[in-house]
Each structure stands twice: as structure tokens, then as C-alpha cells.
mmCIF file of C-alpha atoms in Angstrom:
data_model
loop_
_atom_site.group_PDB
_atom_site.id
_atom_site.type_symbol
_atom_site.label_atom_id
_atom_site.label_comp_id
_atom_site.label_asym_id
_atom_site.label_seq_id
_atom_site.Cartn_x
_atom_site.Cartn_y
_atom_site.Cartn_z
ATOM 1 C CA MET A 28 66.315 -42.937 79.465
ATOM 2 C CA PRO A 29 64.834 -41.107 76.346
ATOM 3 C CA ARG A 30 67.339 -39.115 74.497
ATOM 4 C CA PHE A 31 64.876 -36.008 74.635
ATOM 5 C CA THR A 32 64.414 -33.985 77.606
ATOM 6 C CA TYR A 33 60.730 -33.943 78.631
ATOM 7 C CA GLY A 34 58.832 -31.119 80.271
ATOM 8 C CA GLY A 35 55.321 -30.587 81.372
ATOM 9 C CA GLN A 36 52.602 -28.398 82.628
ATOM 10 C CA ALA A 37 49.858 -28.944 85.378
ATOM 11 C CA LEU A 38 46.174 -28.517 84.054
ATOM 12 C CA ILE A 39 42.855 -28.521 85.589
ATOM 13 C CA GLU A 40 42.584 -32.136 86.918
ATOM 14 C CA GLY A 41 45.403 -33.212 84.706
ATOM 15 C CA VAL A 42 48.924 -32.998 83.308
ATOM 16 C CA MET A 43 50.315 -32.116 79.864
ATOM 17 C CA MET A 44 53.685 -33.498 78.997
ATOM 18 C CA ARG A 45 55.705 -31.963 76.140
ATOM 19 C CA GLY A 46 57.974 -34.368 74.119
ATOM 20 C CA ARG A 47 60.026 -34.114 71.083
ATOM 21 C CA ASP A 48 57.383 -33.972 68.360
ATOM 22 C CA ALA A 49 54.070 -33.756 70.315
ATOM 23 C CA VAL A 50 52.497 -33.001 73.598
ATOM 24 C CA ALA A 51 50.413 -35.517 75.436
ATOM 25 C CA VAL A 52 47.688 -34.785 77.888
ATOM 26 C CA ALA A 53 45.897 -36.896 80.526
ATOM 27 C CA LEU A 54 42.766 -35.628 82.603
ATOM 28 C CA ARG A 55 40.854 -37.083 85.289
ATOM 29 C CA HIS A 56 37.287 -36.976 83.997
ATOM 30 C CA PRO A 57 34.560 -36.083 86.480
ATOM 31 C CA ASP A 58 33.295 -39.602 86.345
ATOM 32 C CA GLY A 59 36.574 -40.905 87.645
ATOM 33 C CA ARG A 60 38.111 -42.166 84.219
ATOM 34 C CA ILE A 61 41.398 -41.011 82.890
ATOM 35 C CA VAL A 62 41.119 -39.474 79.356
ATOM 36 C CA TRP A 63 44.071 -38.828 77.194
ATOM 37 C CA ALA A 64 45.043 -37.342 73.812
ATOM 38 C CA THR A 65 48.096 -36.300 71.939
ATOM 39 C CA GLU A 66 48.678 -33.289 69.740
ATOM 40 C CA ARG A 67 51.558 -32.610 67.268
ATOM 41 C CA LEU A 68 53.881 -29.751 67.893
ATOM 42 C CA GLU A 69 52.993 -27.622 64.713
ATOM 43 C CA SER A 70 53.813 -24.058 65.409
ATOM 44 C CA GLY A 71 55.112 -23.167 61.938
ATOM 45 C CA PHE A 72 58.717 -22.970 63.329
ATOM 46 C CA ARG A 73 59.146 -26.613 63.448
ATOM 47 C CA GLY A 74 62.019 -28.025 61.249
ATOM 48 C CA ARG A 75 63.420 -24.573 60.374
ATOM 49 C CA PRO A 76 67.054 -24.233 60.984
ATOM 50 C CA TYR A 77 66.859 -20.927 62.863
ATOM 51 C CA ALA A 78 64.379 -22.628 65.413
ATOM 52 C CA LYS A 79 67.460 -24.324 66.945
ATOM 53 C CA TRP A 80 69.749 -21.286 67.269
ATOM 54 C CA PRO A 81 70.671 -20.245 70.795
ATOM 55 C CA PHE A 82 68.496 -17.298 72.032
ATOM 56 C CA VAL A 83 65.929 -18.257 69.313
ATOM 57 C CA ARG A 84 65.013 -21.722 70.331
ATOM 58 C CA GLY A 85 64.003 -20.618 73.662
ATOM 59 C CA LEU A 86 61.344 -18.140 72.150
ATOM 60 C CA VAL A 87 60.103 -20.883 69.970
ATOM 61 C CA VAL A 88 59.614 -23.287 72.999
ATOM 62 C CA LEU A 89 58.036 -20.539 74.984
ATOM 63 C CA TYR A 90 55.686 -19.687 72.009
ATOM 64 C CA GLU A 91 54.656 -23.347 71.741
ATOM 65 C CA THR A 92 54.219 -23.744 75.540
ATOM 66 C CA LEU A 93 52.181 -20.679 75.771
ATOM 67 C CA VAL A 94 49.832 -21.463 72.965
ATOM 68 C CA MET A 95 49.216 -25.164 73.541
ATOM 69 C CA GLY A 96 49.410 -24.700 77.270
ATOM 70 C CA THR A 97 46.522 -22.205 77.223
ATOM 71 C CA ARG A 98 44.473 -24.151 74.702
ATOM 72 C CA TRP A 99 44.677 -27.381 76.877
ATOM 73 C CA LEU A 100 44.235 -25.422 80.212
ATOM 74 C CA VAL A 101 40.971 -24.176 78.755
ATOM 75 C CA ARG A 102 40.066 -27.603 77.423
ATOM 76 C CA SER A 103 40.798 -29.184 80.914
ATOM 77 C CA ALA A 104 38.471 -26.511 82.476
ATOM 78 C CA GLY A 105 35.767 -27.268 80.058
ATOM 79 C CA LEU A 106 35.983 -31.142 80.660
ATOM 80 C CA GLN A 107 35.382 -30.325 84.399
ATOM 81 C CA ALA A 108 32.389 -28.335 83.436
ATOM 82 C CA GLU A 109 31.154 -31.137 81.249
ATOM 83 C CA ASP A 110 31.763 -29.235 78.088
ATOM 84 C CA GLU A 111 33.650 -31.932 76.207
ATOM 85 C CA GLY A 112 32.367 -31.222 72.747
ATOM 86 C CA VAL A 113 33.666 -27.581 72.833
ATOM 87 C CA GLU A 114 36.684 -26.849 70.683
ATOM 88 C CA ILE A 115 38.596 -23.670 71.452
ATOM 89 C CA GLY A 116 39.531 -21.960 68.271
ATOM 90 C CA LYS A 117 42.663 -20.020 67.473
ATOM 91 C CA GLY A 118 40.872 -16.719 67.910
ATOM 92 C CA GLY A 119 39.872 -17.688 71.406
ATOM 93 C CA VAL A 120 43.283 -18.824 72.432
ATOM 94 C CA ALA A 121 44.894 -15.672 70.803
ATOM 95 C CA LEU A 122 42.470 -13.384 72.860
ATOM 96 C CA MET A 123 43.169 -15.175 76.084
ATOM 97 C CA LEU A 124 46.913 -15.011 75.449
ATOM 98 C CA GLY A 125 46.653 -11.367 74.712
ATOM 99 C CA ILE A 126 44.705 -10.593 77.849
ATOM 100 C CA THR A 127 47.117 -12.632 79.823
ATOM 101 C CA ALA A 128 50.028 -10.926 78.365
ATOM 102 C CA VAL A 129 48.699 -7.465 78.993
ATOM 103 C CA LEU A 130 47.930 -8.179 82.572
ATOM 104 C CA GLY A 131 51.233 -9.932 83.220
ATOM 105 C CA ILE A 132 53.255 -7.057 81.686
ATOM 106 C CA GLY A 133 51.247 -4.556 83.612
ATOM 107 C CA LEU A 134 51.478 -6.369 86.948
ATOM 108 C CA PHE A 135 55.025 -7.639 86.855
ATOM 109 C CA PHE A 136 56.865 -4.992 84.710
ATOM 110 C CA ILE A 137 55.025 -1.858 84.642
ATOM 111 C CA LEU A 138 53.654 -1.630 88.116
ATOM 112 C CA PRO A 139 57.129 -2.222 89.818
ATOM 113 C CA LEU A 140 58.501 0.601 87.618
ATOM 114 C CA VAL A 141 55.598 3.027 88.725
ATOM 115 C CA VAL A 142 56.007 2.084 92.433
ATOM 116 C CA ALA A 143 59.943 2.613 92.163
ATOM 117 C CA THR A 144 59.615 5.889 90.496
ATOM 118 C CA PHE A 145 57.303 7.333 93.078
ATOM 119 C CA THR A 146 59.166 5.956 96.022
ATOM 120 C CA ALA A 147 62.926 6.153 94.928
ATOM 121 C CA GLY A 148 62.652 8.476 91.882
ATOM 122 C CA ASN A 149 64.093 11.394 93.746
ATOM 123 C CA ILE A 150 67.134 9.564 94.790
ATOM 124 C CA GLU A 151 70.006 10.639 92.588
ATOM 125 C CA ASN A 152 71.634 7.233 92.776
ATOM 126 C CA ASP A 153 70.021 5.144 89.758
ATOM 127 C CA VAL A 154 70.957 1.959 91.449
ATOM 128 C CA VAL A 155 68.647 2.446 94.336
ATOM 129 C CA GLN A 156 65.689 2.911 92.039
ATOM 130 C CA HIS A 157 66.605 -0.111 89.998
ATOM 131 C CA LEU A 158 66.955 -2.287 93.168
ATOM 132 C CA THR A 159 63.706 -0.978 94.365
ATOM 133 C CA GLU A 160 61.922 -1.879 91.221
ATOM 134 C CA GLY A 161 63.493 -5.295 91.323
ATOM 135 C CA LEU A 162 62.420 -5.822 94.902
ATOM 136 C CA VAL A 163 58.859 -4.725 94.161
ATOM 137 C CA ARG A 164 58.719 -7.166 91.276
ATOM 138 C CA VAL A 165 59.942 -9.969 93.409
ATOM 139 C CA LEU A 166 57.369 -9.096 96.252
ATOM 140 C CA ILE A 167 54.594 -9.092 93.739
ATOM 141 C CA PHE A 168 55.535 -12.265 92.324
ATOM 142 C CA ILE A 169 55.910 -14.218 95.553
ATOM 143 C CA GLY A 170 52.848 -12.586 96.919
ATOM 144 C CA TYR A 171 50.767 -13.531 93.905
ATOM 145 C CA LEU A 172 51.738 -17.025 93.998
ATOM 146 C CA ALA A 173 51.231 -17.214 97.889
ATOM 147 C CA LEU A 174 47.820 -15.761 97.530
ATOM 148 C CA ILE A 175 46.495 -17.940 94.589
ATOM 149 C CA SER A 176 47.965 -21.018 96.440
ATOM 150 C CA ARG A 177 45.370 -20.734 99.225
ATOM 151 C CA THR A 178 42.430 -21.316 96.917
ATOM 152 C CA PRO A 179 41.497 -25.019 96.805
ATOM 153 C CA ASP A 180 41.271 -25.258 93.081
ATOM 154 C CA ILE A 181 44.809 -23.704 92.490
ATOM 155 C CA ARG A 182 46.131 -25.949 95.259
ATOM 156 C CA ARG A 183 44.935 -28.953 93.301
ATOM 157 C CA VAL A 184 46.559 -27.467 90.135
ATOM 158 C CA PHE A 185 49.911 -27.184 92.263
ATOM 159 C CA GLN A 186 49.438 -30.921 93.442
ATOM 160 C CA TYR A 187 49.287 -31.989 89.725
ATOM 161 C CA HIS A 188 52.349 -29.729 89.196
ATOM 162 C CA GLY A 189 54.107 -31.898 91.809
ATOM 163 C CA ALA A 190 52.951 -35.015 90.266
ATOM 164 C CA GLU A 191 54.406 -33.777 86.813
ATOM 165 C CA HIS A 192 57.819 -33.072 88.222
ATOM 166 C CA MET A 193 58.006 -36.370 90.281
ATOM 167 C CA THR A 194 57.140 -38.376 87.174
ATOM 168 C CA ILE A 195 59.904 -36.534 85.010
ATOM 169 C CA HIS A 196 62.405 -37.282 87.904
ATOM 170 C CA ALA A 197 61.503 -40.949 87.773
ATOM 171 C CA LEU A 198 61.987 -41.017 84.034
ATOM 172 C CA GLU A 199 65.256 -39.332 84.105
ATOM 173 C CA ALA A 200 66.472 -41.740 86.882
ATOM 174 C CA ASP A 201 65.469 -44.645 84.578
ATOM 175 C CA LYS A 202 62.913 -45.854 87.172
ATOM 176 C CA PRO A 203 59.653 -47.594 86.329
ATOM 177 C CA LEU A 204 56.721 -45.280 86.161
ATOM 178 C CA ARG A 205 54.824 -46.501 89.178
ATOM 179 C CA PRO A 206 53.313 -44.599 91.979
ATOM 180 C CA GLU A 207 55.521 -46.216 94.644
ATOM 181 C CA GLU A 208 58.602 -45.335 92.787
ATOM 182 C CA ILE A 209 57.607 -41.770 91.838
ATOM 183 C CA ARG A 210 56.703 -41.107 95.461
ATOM 184 C CA ARG A 211 60.496 -41.233 96.141
ATOM 185 C CA PHE A 212 61.260 -38.126 94.193
ATOM 186 C CA PRO A 213 60.834 -34.397 95.135
ATOM 187 C CA THR A 214 58.163 -32.151 93.795
ATOM 188 C CA ALA A 215 60.657 -29.533 92.772
ATOM 189 C CA HIS A 216 62.517 -29.752 89.456
ATOM 190 C CA PRO A 217 65.403 -27.547 88.177
ATOM 191 C CA ARG A 218 63.760 -27.058 84.687
ATOM 192 C CA CYS A 219 60.513 -25.911 86.004
ATOM 193 C CA GLY A 220 58.668 -22.912 84.549
ATOM 194 C CA THR A 221 58.605 -21.384 88.077
ATOM 195 C CA GLU A 222 62.485 -21.400 88.068
ATOM 196 C CA PHE A 223 62.441 -19.947 84.536
ATOM 197 C CA LEU A 224 60.332 -17.005 85.909
ATOM 198 C CA VAL A 225 62.578 -16.491 88.707
ATOM 199 C CA VAL A 226 65.549 -16.301 86.483
ATOM 200 C CA VAL A 227 63.710 -13.926 84.144
ATOM 201 C CA ILE A 228 63.034 -11.577 87.089
ATOM 202 C CA LEU A 229 66.738 -11.638 88.204
ATOM 203 C CA ILE A 230 67.921 -10.832 84.694
ATOM 204 C CA SER A 231 65.293 -8.110 84.317
ATOM 205 C CA ILE A 232 66.981 -6.186 87.228
ATOM 206 C CA ILE A 233 70.265 -6.275 85.477
ATOM 207 C CA ALA A 234 68.870 -5.438 81.976
ATOM 208 C CA PHE A 235 66.591 -2.527 83.264
ATOM 209 C CA SER A 236 69.544 -1.051 85.167
ATOM 210 C CA LEU A 237 71.507 -0.856 81.936
ATOM 211 C CA VAL A 238 68.715 1.242 80.370
ATOM 212 C CA GLY A 239 69.230 3.653 83.138
ATOM 213 C CA ARG A 240 66.954 6.583 84.085
ATOM 214 C CA GLN A 241 65.271 7.764 80.859
ATOM 215 C CA THR A 242 62.102 9.610 79.968
ATOM 216 C CA PRO A 243 58.954 7.856 81.480
ATOM 217 C CA ILE A 244 57.798 6.594 78.003
ATOM 218 C CA VAL A 245 61.328 5.330 77.231
ATOM 219 C CA MET A 246 61.454 3.350 80.499
ATOM 220 C CA VAL A 247 58.058 1.954 79.900
ATOM 221 C CA LEU A 248 58.780 0.786 76.297
ATOM 222 C CA SER A 249 62.064 -0.675 77.494
ATOM 223 C CA ARG A 250 60.198 -2.926 79.965
ATOM 224 C CA ILE A 251 57.964 -4.216 77.194
ATOM 225 C CA LEU A 252 60.490 -4.551 74.379
ATOM 226 C CA LEU A 253 63.145 -6.242 76.450
ATOM 227 C CA ILE A 254 60.920 -8.973 77.573
ATOM 228 C CA PRO A 255 61.692 -11.379 74.598
ATOM 229 C CA VAL A 256 65.370 -10.748 75.071
ATOM 230 C CA ILE A 257 65.209 -11.382 78.755
ATOM 231 C CA ALA A 258 63.274 -14.588 78.098
ATOM 232 C CA ALA A 259 65.739 -15.860 75.585
ATOM 233 C CA VAL A 260 68.617 -15.173 77.769
ATOM 234 C CA GLY A 261 66.825 -16.782 80.661
ATOM 235 C CA TYR A 262 66.053 -19.877 78.680
ATOM 236 C CA GLU A 263 69.794 -20.350 77.624
ATOM 237 C CA LEU A 264 70.977 -19.832 81.416
ATOM 238 C CA LEU A 265 68.459 -22.322 82.555
ATOM 239 C CA LYS A 266 69.580 -24.760 79.955
ATOM 240 C CA LEU A 267 73.131 -24.271 80.817
ATOM 241 C CA GLY A 268 72.314 -24.505 84.627
ATOM 242 C CA ALA A 269 70.665 -27.764 84.153
ATOM 243 C CA ARG A 270 73.807 -29.241 82.663
ATOM 244 C CA HIS A 271 75.982 -28.000 85.579
ATOM 245 C CA ARG A 272 73.497 -28.333 88.368
ATOM 246 C CA LYS A 273 76.273 -30.106 90.538
ATOM 247 C CA ASN A 274 78.297 -26.984 90.370
ATOM 248 C CA PRO A 275 78.150 -25.251 93.620
ATOM 249 C CA ILE A 276 77.953 -21.751 92.203
ATOM 250 C CA VAL A 277 75.307 -22.764 89.780
ATOM 251 C CA HIS A 278 73.480 -24.532 92.599
ATOM 252 C CA VAL A 279 73.441 -21.264 94.750
ATOM 253 C CA LEU A 280 72.464 -19.083 91.798
ATOM 254 C CA LEU A 281 69.482 -21.184 90.867
ATOM 255 C CA TYR A 282 68.530 -22.181 94.329
ATOM 256 C CA PRO A 283 65.853 -19.418 94.714
ATOM 257 C CA GLY A 284 63.737 -21.149 91.922
ATOM 258 C CA LEU A 285 63.660 -24.236 94.012
ATOM 259 C CA LEU A 286 62.439 -22.284 96.985
ATOM 260 C CA VAL A 287 59.640 -20.651 95.024
ATOM 261 C CA GLN A 288 58.666 -24.189 94.000
ATOM 262 C CA LYS A 289 57.621 -24.895 97.651
ATOM 263 C CA ILE A 290 54.795 -22.633 96.821
ATOM 264 C CA THR A 291 53.980 -23.755 93.212
ATOM 265 C CA THR A 292 54.310 -27.568 93.855
ATOM 266 C CA LYS A 293 52.491 -29.604 96.409
ATOM 267 C CA GLN A 294 52.516 -33.361 97.290
ATOM 268 C CA PRO A 295 49.983 -35.103 95.017
ATOM 269 C CA THR A 296 47.676 -37.940 95.691
ATOM 270 C CA ASP A 297 48.111 -41.278 94.185
ATOM 271 C CA ASP A 298 45.177 -40.724 91.735
ATOM 272 C CA MET A 299 47.054 -37.530 90.502
ATOM 273 C CA ILE A 300 50.360 -39.480 90.051
ATOM 274 C CA GLU A 301 48.336 -41.935 87.924
ATOM 275 C CA VAL A 302 47.328 -39.231 85.631
ATOM 276 C CA ALA A 303 50.738 -37.947 85.268
ATOM 277 C CA ILE A 304 51.938 -41.459 84.416
ATOM 278 C CA VAL A 305 49.346 -41.859 81.680
ATOM 279 C CA SER A 306 50.400 -38.429 80.227
ATOM 280 C CA MET A 307 54.193 -39.301 80.291
ATOM 281 C CA GLU A 308 53.520 -42.674 78.838
ATOM 282 C CA SER A 309 51.343 -41.206 76.137
ATOM 283 C CA ALA A 310 54.077 -38.625 75.272
ATOM 284 C CA LEU A 311 56.783 -41.472 75.022
ATOM 285 C CA GLU A 312 54.496 -43.377 72.656
ATOM 286 C CA ALA A 313 53.866 -40.365 70.555
ATOM 287 C CA ASP A 314 57.646 -39.893 70.204
ATOM 288 C CA GLY A 315 58.335 -43.650 69.533
ATOM 289 C CA GLU A 316 60.272 -43.932 72.762
ATOM 290 C CA PRO A 317 59.986 -47.095 74.836
ATOM 291 C CA ILE A 318 58.045 -46.944 78.197
ATOM 292 C CA PRO A 319 60.376 -47.961 81.080
ATOM 293 C CA GLU A 320 60.136 -51.627 81.842
ATOM 294 C CA GLY A 321 57.900 -52.283 84.874
ATOM 295 C CA SER A 322 55.843 -49.223 84.591
ATOM 296 C CA SER A 323 52.182 -49.224 85.642
ATOM 297 C CA VAL A 324 49.517 -49.449 83.055
ATOM 298 C CA PHE A 325 46.225 -47.735 83.847
ATOM 299 C CA ASP A 326 42.928 -47.779 82.070
ATOM 300 C CA ARG A 327 42.391 -44.810 79.982
ATOM 301 C CA ALA A 328 39.933 -43.598 77.441
ATOM 302 C CA PRO A 329 40.733 -41.511 74.346
ATOM 303 C CA MET A 330 39.381 -38.030 73.770
ATOM 304 C CA ALA A 331 39.044 -36.498 70.494
ATOM 305 C CA LEU A 332 38.848 -32.699 70.433
ATOM 306 C CA GLY A 333 39.743 -31.824 66.735
ATOM 307 C CA PRO A 334 41.547 -32.805 63.693
ATOM 308 C CA THR A 335 45.090 -32.084 65.184
ATOM 309 C CA THR A 336 44.728 -34.359 68.088
ATOM 310 C CA GLU A 337 45.164 -38.072 68.268
ATOM 311 C CA ALA A 338 43.972 -40.562 70.693
ATOM 312 C CA ALA A 339 44.515 -44.011 69.287
#
């Protein structure tokens, strides 16, 4: 088993695997081929001592994941639209990340505060308002996921999400990366980004309760300014939980994240698993790690999308 812990992300008709030094992407081309590429992790923080500090490393990983994940999500959508030659520049990715961040903060942090203020703001006990805000945040989160999961395109993304998790499970169990072996594993994974979001929501309930009832502007600013702190703490808790997953208390605390993955992951088809295997094998090759013996080898074609990508 590789010494590095691999993670991933589902794309439009594809999977991105994040390795130690690079990400690898495999996509199902509209003509049926599997195309692939790798891209070095060059965020500007790589190699700096502070990038590995606790509570800092989580923000670095989150930044890299958001930037590269967004860029490849757009590229994967473009491929399905037959826009293969289009390169998404840094400005376009920054704009999309900015819009996504504003919508996310507004929907999952500001809106619950507004709802809680109008429904429980007159109650003297601050705990009631904070619990109401947390409950509204959870309901919005679950409702949003349940709603988008009903669309055919998002359902396919969730199937690729399941294929990604199952492939990582197989690698961590030292099994050959073959569809029949990967089929034996669950679609949920304890290090999933969905579980991270669940942990962030739970931590936010505690963090915002410590802020207490302040003026409206202070309460709004606290929801925004504390997001990096909550994310950093959430990453460390998830990392700690992954090492002690067999502990009954840890299992109970993190179990809600596995339940939410019943929405965000679905059983994939064999051709989706094939794409996930190609992505994982490409990530292992990029890191100089051996591919598990007995793994399947599928035909794949390189795709070149810019000077920072490799496909050879």
C-alpha cells in the first residue's frame, strides 16, 4: 500500500485522484474512450515548512482542492460539450470560486442566522437561537443534497463519487485495482469531503454559540471570519478520526457523515469504475508508486490542456 493517503473528487463523467505531488484525472470521452492527464500540485505553498503545521495544512489542502477541483470540473464539463481545446484561465477559475463562495456562505451560513433571528430571536435563552440556527443549517444542507441528487446529471456524478471511494478502499486494502475486486467495497469513505462538511456544520454550531448574541453586523461577520478557523479544526478532527475509526466513540461521532454519503454516493456502473481505476493508476504513476499487482489495465488516451499538465 502507498505511504501517502490518496483522496479524490468526482467530475463530470470522470474522477480526479489527488496524490502526494500531483493530481491525476481520467474522463470518459463522449466517443467512449478514457482520456487522462496529470497536473503537478503547485499552489505556492508546497515545500514551505508552515504548510505542514497543524491547523494550517488543512487550509492548504482545502485551497488546492478547491482551485484544482473547480478547474477540472469545468474542463470535464467542457469535454462533454466537445470543447476540448478550451483552457480555463486563472481568472475564470477565480471568478467561479468567488461566486461559489458567496453563494455557499449566503446559503449555509447567513441564511440560517437570519431564519434563527426571526424565529427564535425573541427568546432570552441564547442556546435556543444557536440550536435553531444549527438545525436550519443542517436542514438546508440535507435538503440541498437531496434535491440536486434527483437530477440525472448529478446522479451520475454521485455514481462516479462512489467509484472513486470504492477504488480508494481497494487500494488501502492492498487489493488489485480490478472492477470485480472494487465491487466488494462500499461507496462511503470516512475521509470523504461530504463527511468534512458535516463535521464543519457541527463545529460551527459550537463556534457560533461561543460568539453569543451580538449586534447583527458582528454576528454576520463572525459567520464569515470564523469559516477558515472552523475548516482548519474540522480537517484536524477528521484526520484524527480516520486514525481512530475503530474507537466506538469516534465511530458514533462521525457516523452522521457516513449517513449523508448515502445521498452523495451511488453504486457506479462498471465503465465508471474503469475510469476511477485509470485515474488512480495515473496518480500512482505520477508519484512514482507501484500499481498493485494484478490490477486491470485499460486503454487510455492522453489529453493535453496546458503547460502544467502531463499525459505521457
